[in-house]
Coordinates of C-alpha atoms in Angstrom, one line a residue:
M648 CA 8.9 -19.0 -20.2
T649 CA 7.2 -20.6 -23.1
G650 CA 9.3 -22.0 -25.8
P651 CA 9.5 -25.0 -28.1
A652 CA 8.7 -27.3 -25.1
G653 CA 5.8 -25.1 -24.0
P654 CA 5.5 -23.9 -20.3
Y655 CA 7.8 -26.8 -19.2
A656 CA 11.5 -27.0 -18.4
N657 CA 13.0 -30.5 -18.4
G658 CA 9.5 -31.9 -18.2
E659 CA 8.4 -29.9 -15.1
A660 CA 5.9 -27.1 -15.0
V661 CA 7.4 -23.6 -14.6
M662 CA 5.6 -20.8 -12.8
A663 CA 5.5 -17.5 -14.6
D664 CA 7.7 -14.7 -13.0
G665 CA 4.9 -12.6 -11.7
I666 CA 2.8 -15.3 -10.1
G667 CA 4.8 -15.4 -6.9
L668 CA 4.4 -11.6 -6.5
A669 CA 0.7 -11.8 -7.2
L670 CA 0.3 -14.5 -4.6
G671 CA 2.3 -12.5 -2.1
A672 CA 0.1 -9.4 -2.8
M673 CA -3.0 -11.5 -2.3
M674 CA -1.7 -12.9 0.9
F675 CA -0.9 -9.5 2.4
Y676 CA -4.2 -8.0 1.2
G677 CA -6.0 -10.8 3.0
L678 CA -3.9 -10.2 6.1
T679 CA -4.7 -6.5 6.0
D680 CA -8.4 -7.2 5.6
W681 CA -8.3 -9.6 8.5
V682 CA -6.5 -7.1 10.8
Y683 CA -9.0 -4.3 9.7
K684 CA -12.0 -6.5 10.6
R685 CA -10.5 -7.5 13.9
A686 CA -9.8 -3.8 14.7
A687 CA -13.4 -2.9 13.8
A688 CA -14.8 -5.8 15.9
N689 CA -12.8 -4.5 18.9
G690 CA -14.3 -1.0 18.5
V691 CA -11.3 0.8 16.9
P692 CA -12.6 3.8 14.9
A693 CA -11.8 3.5 11.2
H694 CA -9.9 6.8 11.0
H695 CA -7.6 5.7 13.9
F696 CA -6.8 2.4 12.1
L697 CA -6.1 4.0 8.8
L698 CA -3.8 6.6 10.4
L699 CA -1.8 3.9 12.1
Q700 CA -1.7 1.9 8.9
A701 CA -0.3 4.9 7.0
L702 CA 2.2 5.7 9.7
F703 CA 3.6 2.2 9.5
F704 CA 3.3 1.7 5.7
A705 CA 5.0 4.8 4.5
P706 CA 8.2 4.5 6.6
G707 CA 8.2 0.8 5.9
I708 CA 8.2 1.4 2.1
F709 CA 10.9 4.0 2.5
L710 CA 13.1 1.7 4.6
Y711 CA 12.5 -1.2 2.1
G712 CA 13.7 1.1 -0.7
L713 CA 16.8 2.0 1.3
A714 CA 17.6 -1.6 2.1
T715 CA 17.2 -2.9 -1.4
G716 CA 18.8 0.1 -3.1
T717 CA 15.7 0.8 -5.2
L718 CA 14.8 4.1 -3.5
A719 CA 14.7 6.8 -6.2
L720 CA 14.3 10.3 -4.7
G721 CA 13.4 13.1 -7.1
T722 CA 10.8 15.5 -8.2
P723 CA 7.9 13.0 -8.1
V724 CA 8.5 12.5 -4.4
A725 CA 7.3 16.0 -3.8
W726 CA 4.1 15.5 -5.8
G727 CA 1.9 15.2 -2.7
M728 CA 3.2 18.5 -1.4
S729 CA 2.4 20.6 -4.5
E730 CA 0.3 23.7 -4.5
S731 CA -2.5 22.1 -6.5
S732 CA -2.8 19.4 -3.7
K733 CA -3.1 22.1 -1.1
N734 CA -5.8 23.9 -3.1
R735 CA -7.8 20.7 -3.6
W736 CA -7.7 20.2 0.2
K737 CA -9.0 23.7 0.8
Q738 CA -11.8 23.2 -1.7
G739 CA -12.8 19.8 -0.3
D740 CA -14.4 21.0 3.0
Q741 CA -16.9 18.1 2.8
C742 CA -13.9 15.7 3.3
R743 CA -12.9 17.3 6.6
P744 CA -14.2 15.9 9.9
S745 CA -17.0 18.0 11.4
G746 CA -16.6 19.4 14.9

């Protein structure tokens, strides 16, 4: 919002549009880091925590998209279910848990 008066509107400083989103992202990143550290300190295995995080995050994003009307279903949604992804999983035996 810079113009002839610079980054000010009526003599007051104006925050750039993306700053609020960046601050929100930093806040939630910090919250997630804090929760992860608390879980690790209480002996929760990392793979359990990451699974629960994914199980809450994915439906949460889907519901957010539905609620705001910004959900766009189409071919890119199926990208994770493509044949090439399956082949990469088969080739990546070193990524699978042992035992």
